[in-house]
Amino acid sequence: MTDRALLEVKGLVTAFDTEGGRLRAVDGIDIRVEHGRTLGIVGESGCGKSVTALSIMRLLPQPMGQILEGEIRLEGVDLVQADRDTMHRIRGHRIGMIFQEPMTALNPVHRIGRQIAESLILHKGFDKRQALERAVALLQRVGIPAPEVRLSEYPHQLSGGMRQRVMIAIALACDPALLIADEPTTALDVTVQAQILELIASLRSESGMGVLLITHDLGVIAEQCDDVVVMYAGRVAEQAPVRQLFAEPRHPYTRGLLASIPHLETPRKTRLPTISGMVPTLSALPDGCRFNNRCPHADDRCRREQPPLVRTGPDHHVACHHWQRIASEPTP
């Protein structure tokens, strides 16, 4: 890894004020994205993946969502301390984001061409004609046929895969240094999923941008990412280079996720292992390790003390009191 990260998040704490009190959705996480590399964040629904992305973009719902602690540095600039005008210049320019559901992220009353051209006019100083010409080139780049025709269409006239490609075109319009892809293949069929992921990977290779890929699919992580962070209940459970994580998982939650993946040699009708229980709600987090009520290795110490994230090898960090014993077990 290089000394200067593209994105560095340290001690991030993001909370929401509710009628039941303040709930910490992200509780002290550290992540790092390098130039030209893809960092994957994986975990079950409710673990804090999307809240992390919205915190980086400073797009938390207001007034209830707020960053309480930590730093978010993009190319050395602390986004937590940045004022509204600074964030306005960064969003869509230095950071592009592919949102989880393009039908709700795209404006239904504006044509596709206008939505792509908007950021080019704002951030690049293009006039309308230049912006629309660039929009055609972007639609061609992301594989949309007849791009000149699509400019005058509305989001509802496009298929799910094409809407997702339009979202990618908007995110890439100003050649961002960082691309955040939040579940970019949700609700797409398998063929379109593969095309979208291949497109993101090829665009990263062409431009050298860093990518933060959020997903619940470990298969996507294995194919697309260089490094991975496993999140659970708002905290980092394990982080490592992808090959090392799959070869030597050292947290029981990571091992549970890996064990639930079917393999080619798995006999038909075999019941896949599952992780018992559910992710705890933010209003009822257990004492000690947040995974202790679902963990087969939990003991009194786990129910009493929250494990710190410790370094267990080069670039490999785990938050588990029993990681050494777990690491010695066969990989699932």
Coordinates of C-alpha atoms in Angstrom, one line a residue:
M1 CA 0.0 0.0 0.0
T2 CA 1.1 3.5 -0.7
D3 CA 1.7 6.1 2.1
R4 CA -0.9 8.5 0.7
A5 CA -4.4 7.0 0.4
L6 CA -7.0 8.4 -2.0
L7 CA -9.6 8.0 0.8
E8 CA -8.9 7.5 4.4
V9 CA -11.6 7.2 7.1
K10 CA -10.5 7.1 10.7
G11 CA -12.7 6.5 13.8
L12 CA -15.9 7.4 12.0
V13 CA -19.0 7.5 14.2
T14 CA -22.3 8.2 12.5
A15 CA -25.5 8.4 14.5
F16 CA -29.2 9.1 14.1
D17 CA -31.4 10.9 16.6
T18 CA -34.7 9.1 17.0
E19 CA -37.6 9.2 19.4
G20 CA -35.9 6.3 21.2
G21 CA -32.6 8.1 21.6
R22 CA -29.4 8.5 19.7
L23 CA -28.4 5.3 17.7
R24 CA -24.9 4.7 16.4
A25 CA -25.3 3.2 12.9
V26 CA -21.5 3.4 12.3
D27 CA -19.4 3.1 15.4
G28 CA -15.7 3.8 15.0
I29 CA -14.7 2.3 11.7
D30 CA -11.4 2.8 9.8
I31 CA -11.2 2.2 6.0
R32 CA -8.7 3.1 3.3
V33 CA -9.1 3.2 -0.5
E34 CA -6.0 3.3 -2.7
H35 CA -5.7 4.9 -6.1
G36 CA -6.5 2.2 -8.8
R37 CA -7.8 -0.3 -6.3
T38 CA -11.2 -1.5 -5.2
L39 CA -12.2 -1.9 -1.6
G40 CA -15.3 -4.0 -0.9
I41 CA -17.5 -3.5 2.1
V42 CA -19.6 -6.6 2.8
G43 CA -22.1 -7.6 5.5
E44 CA -25.8 -8.3 6.1
S45 CA -28.4 -5.7 5.8
G46 CA -28.3 -3.2 8.7
C47 CA -24.6 -3.5 9.3
G48 CA -23.8 0.1 8.3
K49 CA -22.5 -0.3 4.8
S50 CA -24.7 2.3 3.1
V51 CA -24.5 4.7 6.0
T52 CA -20.7 4.7 5.6
A53 CA -21.1 5.7 2.0
L54 CA -23.6 8.4 2.8
S55 CA -21.3 9.7 5.5
I56 CA -18.4 10.0 3.0
M57 CA -20.7 11.8 0.6
R58 CA -22.1 14.0 3.5
L59 CA -25.6 13.0 2.3
L60 CA -27.0 11.8 5.6
P61 CA -30.7 12.6 6.1
Q62 CA -31.1 15.8 8.0
P63 CA -31.5 16.8 10.8
M64 CA -31.5 13.4 12.4
G65 CA -28.3 12.0 10.8
Q66 CA -24.9 13.4 11.9
I67 CA -21.2 12.5 12.1
L68 CA -20.2 12.6 15.7
E69 CA -16.5 11.7 15.5
G70 CA -13.7 10.8 13.1
E71 CA -12.1 12.0 9.9
I72 CA -12.9 11.4 6.3
R73 CA -10.0 12.5 4.1
L74 CA -10.2 12.6 0.3
E75 CA -6.9 13.5 -1.3
G76 CA -5.9 15.1 2.1
V77 CA -9.1 17.2 2.5
D78 CA -11.2 16.4 5.6
L79 CA -14.7 16.1 4.4
V80 CA -16.1 16.1 7.9
Q81 CA -14.9 19.7 8.4
A82 CA -15.7 20.8 4.9
D83 CA -18.4 23.5 4.5
R84 CA -21.4 23.2 2.2
D85 CA -19.8 24.9 -0.8
T86 CA -16.7 22.7 -0.6
M87 CA -18.8 19.5 -0.6
H88 CA -20.9 20.9 -3.4
R89 CA -17.7 21.1 -5.5
I90 CA -16.5 17.7 -4.5
R91 CA -19.7 15.7 -4.9
G92 CA -20.1 14.6 -8.5
H93 CA -16.7 16.0 -9.4
R94 CA -14.0 14.3 -7.2
I95 CA -16.5 11.6 -5.9
G96 CA -19.0 9.9 -8.1
M97 CA -21.7 7.6 -6.6
I98 CA -23.8 4.9 -8.1
F99 CA -26.9 4.6 -5.8
Q100 CA -28.6 1.4 -4.9
E101 CA -31.8 1.9 -6.9
P102 CA -31.5 4.0 -10.0
M103 CA -35.3 4.5 -10.4
T104 CA -35.4 6.5 -7.2
A105 CA -32.0 8.2 -7.7
L106 CA -32.8 9.5 -11.2
N107 CA -35.2 12.4 -11.5
P108 CA -38.4 11.0 -13.2
V109 CA -39.4 14.4 -14.7
H110 CA -36.2 15.2 -16.4
R111 CA -34.8 13.7 -19.6
I112 CA -31.6 11.5 -19.4
G113 CA -29.5 14.0 -21.3
R114 CA -30.3 16.9 -18.9
Q115 CA -29.4 14.7 -15.9
I116 CA -26.0 13.8 -17.3
A117 CA -25.3 17.3 -18.6
E118 CA -26.1 19.0 -15.3
S119 CA -22.8 18.0 -13.5
L120 CA -20.7 18.8 -16.6
I121 CA -22.2 22.3 -16.7
L122 CA -21.8 22.8 -13.0
H123 CA -18.3 21.3 -12.4
K124 CA -16.6 21.6 -15.8
G125 CA -18.0 24.8 -17.1
F126 CA -19.4 23.3 -20.3
D127 CA -22.1 25.0 -22.3
K128 CA -25.3 23.0 -23.0
R129 CA -24.1 21.9 -26.5
Q130 CA -20.8 20.7 -25.1
A131 CA -22.4 18.9 -22.2
L132 CA -24.9 17.0 -24.4
E133 CA -22.0 16.0 -26.8
R134 CA -20.1 14.7 -23.8
A135 CA -23.3 12.9 -22.5
V136 CA -23.5 11.0 -25.8
A137 CA -19.9 9.9 -25.4
L138 CA -20.5 8.8 -21.8
L139 CA -23.6 6.7 -22.8
Q140 CA -21.5 5.1 -25.6
R141 CA -18.8 4.4 -23.0
V142 CA -21.1 2.6 -20.7
G143 CA -22.6 0.5 -23.5
I144 CA -26.0 2.1 -24.2
P145 CA -27.1 1.6 -27.8
A146 CA -28.4 4.6 -29.8
P147 CA -27.2 7.1 -27.2
E148 CA -28.5 10.2 -29.2
V149 CA -32.0 8.7 -28.9
R150 CA -31.6 8.0 -25.1
L151 CA -30.8 11.6 -24.4
S152 CA -34.4 12.6 -25.0
E153 CA -36.0 9.8 -23.0
Y154 CA -37.1 9.6 -19.4
P155 CA -35.9 7.1 -16.8
H156 CA -39.2 5.1 -16.9
Q157 CA -38.6 4.4 -20.6
L158 CA -35.4 2.5 -19.9
S159 CA -34.8 -1.0 -18.6
G160 CA -33.3 -1.6 -15.2
G161 CA -29.9 -2.4 -16.6
M162 CA -29.9 0.7 -18.8
R163 CA -31.0 2.9 -15.9
Q164 CA -28.0 1.5 -14.0
R165 CA -25.7 2.3 -16.9
V166 CA -27.1 5.9 -17.0
M167 CA -26.3 6.2 -13.2
I168 CA -22.7 5.0 -14.0
A169 CA -22.5 7.6 -16.8
I170 CA -23.6 10.4 -14.4
A171 CA -21.1 9.2 -11.7
L172 CA -18.2 9.1 -14.2
A173 CA -19.1 12.3 -16.1
C174 CA -16.5 14.5 -14.4
D175 CA -13.8 11.8 -14.2
P176 CA -13.9 11.4 -10.4
A177 CA -11.0 10.2 -8.3
L178 CA -13.3 8.0 -6.2
L179 CA -16.3 6.0 -7.3
I180 CA -18.7 4.7 -4.6
A181 CA -20.9 1.9 -5.9
D182 CA -23.7 1.0 -3.4
E183 CA -25.1 -2.4 -4.3
P184 CA -24.8 -1.5 -8.0
T185 CA -26.4 -4.7 -9.2
T186 CA -29.5 -4.9 -6.9
A187 CA -32.6 -6.2 -8.7
L188 CA -30.7 -6.9 -12.0
D189 CA -30.7 -10.3 -13.7
V190 CA -27.5 -12.3 -13.5
T191 CA -26.3 -11.4 -17.1
V192 CA -26.8 -7.7 -16.6
Q193 CA -25.1 -7.9 -13.1
A194 CA -22.0 -9.4 -14.8
Q195 CA -22.0 -6.7 -17.5
I196 CA -22.3 -3.9 -14.9
L197 CA -19.5 -5.3 -12.7
E198 CA -17.2 -5.8 -15.7
L199 CA -17.9 -2.3 -16.8
I200 CA -16.9 -0.8 -13.5
A201 CA -13.7 -2.9 -13.4
S202 CA -12.7 -1.8 -16.9
L203 CA -13.4 1.8 -16.2
R204 CA -11.3 1.6 -13.1
S205 CA -8.4 0.2 -15.1
E206 CA -8.7 2.9 -17.7
S207 CA -8.9 5.8 -15.4
G208 CA -6.9 4.7 -12.3
M209 CA -9.7 5.8 -10.0
G210 CA -10.3 4.2 -6.6
V211 CA -13.6 2.2 -6.1
L212 CA -15.5 1.6 -2.9
L213 CA -17.9 -1.3 -3.7
I214 CA -20.7 -2.0 -1.2
T215 CA -22.4 -5.4 -1.5
H216 CA -23.7 -8.3 0.5
D217 CA -22.4 -10.8 -2.1
L218 CA -19.1 -12.4 -1.4
G219 CA -18.9 -13.8 -4.9
V220 CA -18.8 -10.2 -6.2
I221 CA -16.2 -9.3 -3.6
A222 CA -14.0 -12.3 -4.7
E223 CA -14.2 -11.2 -8.4
Q224 CA -14.0 -7.4 -8.2
C225 CA -12.1 -6.3 -5.1
D226 CA -8.5 -6.0 -4.0
D227 CA -9.2 -5.5 -0.3
V228 CA -12.3 -6.2 1.8
V229 CA -13.9 -4.9 5.0
V230 CA -16.4 -7.2 6.7
M231 CA -18.9 -5.1 8.8
Y232 CA -21.2 -6.2 11.5
A233 CA -23.6 -4.1 13.6
G234 CA -21.8 -0.8 12.7
R235 CA -18.3 -2.1 13.4
V236 CA -15.5 -3.7 11.4
A237 CA -15.2 -7.4 12.2
E238 CA -12.4 -8.2 9.8
Q239 CA -10.4 -6.5 7.1
A240 CA -7.7 -7.9 4.8
P241 CA -6.6 -8.3 1.1
V242 CA -9.3 -10.4 -0.6
R243 CA -7.1 -13.5 -1.3
Q244 CA -6.0 -13.6 2.3
L245 CA -9.5 -13.2 3.7
F246 CA -10.9 -16.0 1.6
A247 CA -7.9 -18.3 2.4
E248 CA -7.6 -17.5 6.1
P249 CA -10.8 -16.0 7.6
R250 CA -10.1 -15.2 11.3
H251 CA -13.5 -13.9 12.5
P252 CA -16.4 -16.3 13.1
Y253 CA -18.8 -14.0 11.3
T254 CA -16.6 -14.0 8.2
R255 CA -16.4 -17.8 8.4
G256 CA -20.1 -18.0 8.7
L257 CA -20.6 -15.9 5.6
L258 CA -18.1 -18.0 3.6
A259 CA -19.7 -21.3 4.8
S260 CA -23.1 -20.2 3.4
I261 CA -21.8 -19.9 -0.2
P262 CA -22.6 -22.9 -2.4
H263 CA -19.8 -24.6 -4.3
L264 CA -19.7 -26.5 -7.5
E265 CA -19.0 -29.8 -5.7
T266 CA -21.9 -29.3 -3.2
P267 CA -24.4 -32.2 -3.7
R268 CA -27.8 -31.2 -4.9
K269 CA -30.4 -30.7 -2.2
T270 CA -27.7 -30.1 0.4
R271 CA -28.8 -27.7 3.1
L272 CA -26.3 -24.8 3.3
P273 CA -25.1 -23.7 6.7
T274 CA -26.6 -20.5 8.0
I275 CA -25.7 -18.0 10.8
S276 CA -28.3 -18.4 13.4
G277 CA -30.2 -15.4 14.7
M278 CA -30.4 -11.9 13.3
V279 CA -28.3 -8.8 13.3
P280 CA -29.2 -6.9 16.5
T281 CA -31.1 -3.7 16.3
L282 CA -29.2 -0.5 17.1
S283 CA -31.5 0.1 20.1
A284 CA -30.7 -3.3 21.6
L285 CA -27.0 -4.1 21.0
P286 CA -25.6 -6.8 23.2
D287 CA -22.8 -6.1 25.7
G288 CA -19.3 -7.1 24.8
C289 CA -18.8 -8.4 21.3
R290 CA -21.8 -7.5 19.1
F291 CA -21.7 -11.0 17.5
N292 CA -21.7 -12.9 20.7
N293 CA -25.4 -13.9 20.6
R294 CA -24.9 -15.7 17.3
C295 CA -21.3 -16.9 17.7
P296 CA -20.5 -20.6 18.4
H297 CA -17.2 -19.6 20.1
A298 CA -18.7 -17.0 22.5
D299 CA -17.8 -17.2 26.2
D300 CA -18.1 -15.0 29.2
R301 CA -15.3 -12.7 28.1
C302 CA -17.1 -12.2 24.7
R303 CA -20.3 -11.2 26.5
R304 CA -18.4 -8.9 28.8
E305 CA -15.6 -7.2 26.7
Q306 CA -15.8 -5.6 23.3
P307 CA -12.9 -6.9 21.3
P308 CA -10.6 -4.3 19.7
L309 CA -9.6 -4.5 16.1
V310 CA -6.1 -5.9 16.2
R311 CA -3.5 -6.6 13.6
T312 CA -3.0 -10.3 13.0
G313 CA -0.7 -10.2 10.0
P314 CA 0.4 -7.9 7.2
D315 CA -2.7 -5.8 6.3
H316 CA -5.0 -8.3 8.2
H317 CA -7.1 -7.0 11.1
V318 CA -9.6 -8.8 13.2
A319 CA -11.9 -7.9 16.1
C320 CA -12.2 -11.2 18.0
H321 CA -10.9 -12.4 21.3
H322 CA -10.4 -16.0 19.9
W323 CA -9.1 -15.2 16.4
Q324 CA -6.0 -17.4 16.9
R325 CA -8.1 -20.5 17.7
I326 CA -10.5 -19.8 14.9
A327 CA -7.6 -19.2 12.4
S328 CA -6.3 -22.7 13.1
E329 CA -9.6 -24.4 12.1
P330 CA -10.2 -25.6 8.5
T331 CA -11.3 -22.9 6.1
P332 CA -15.1 -23.3 5.3

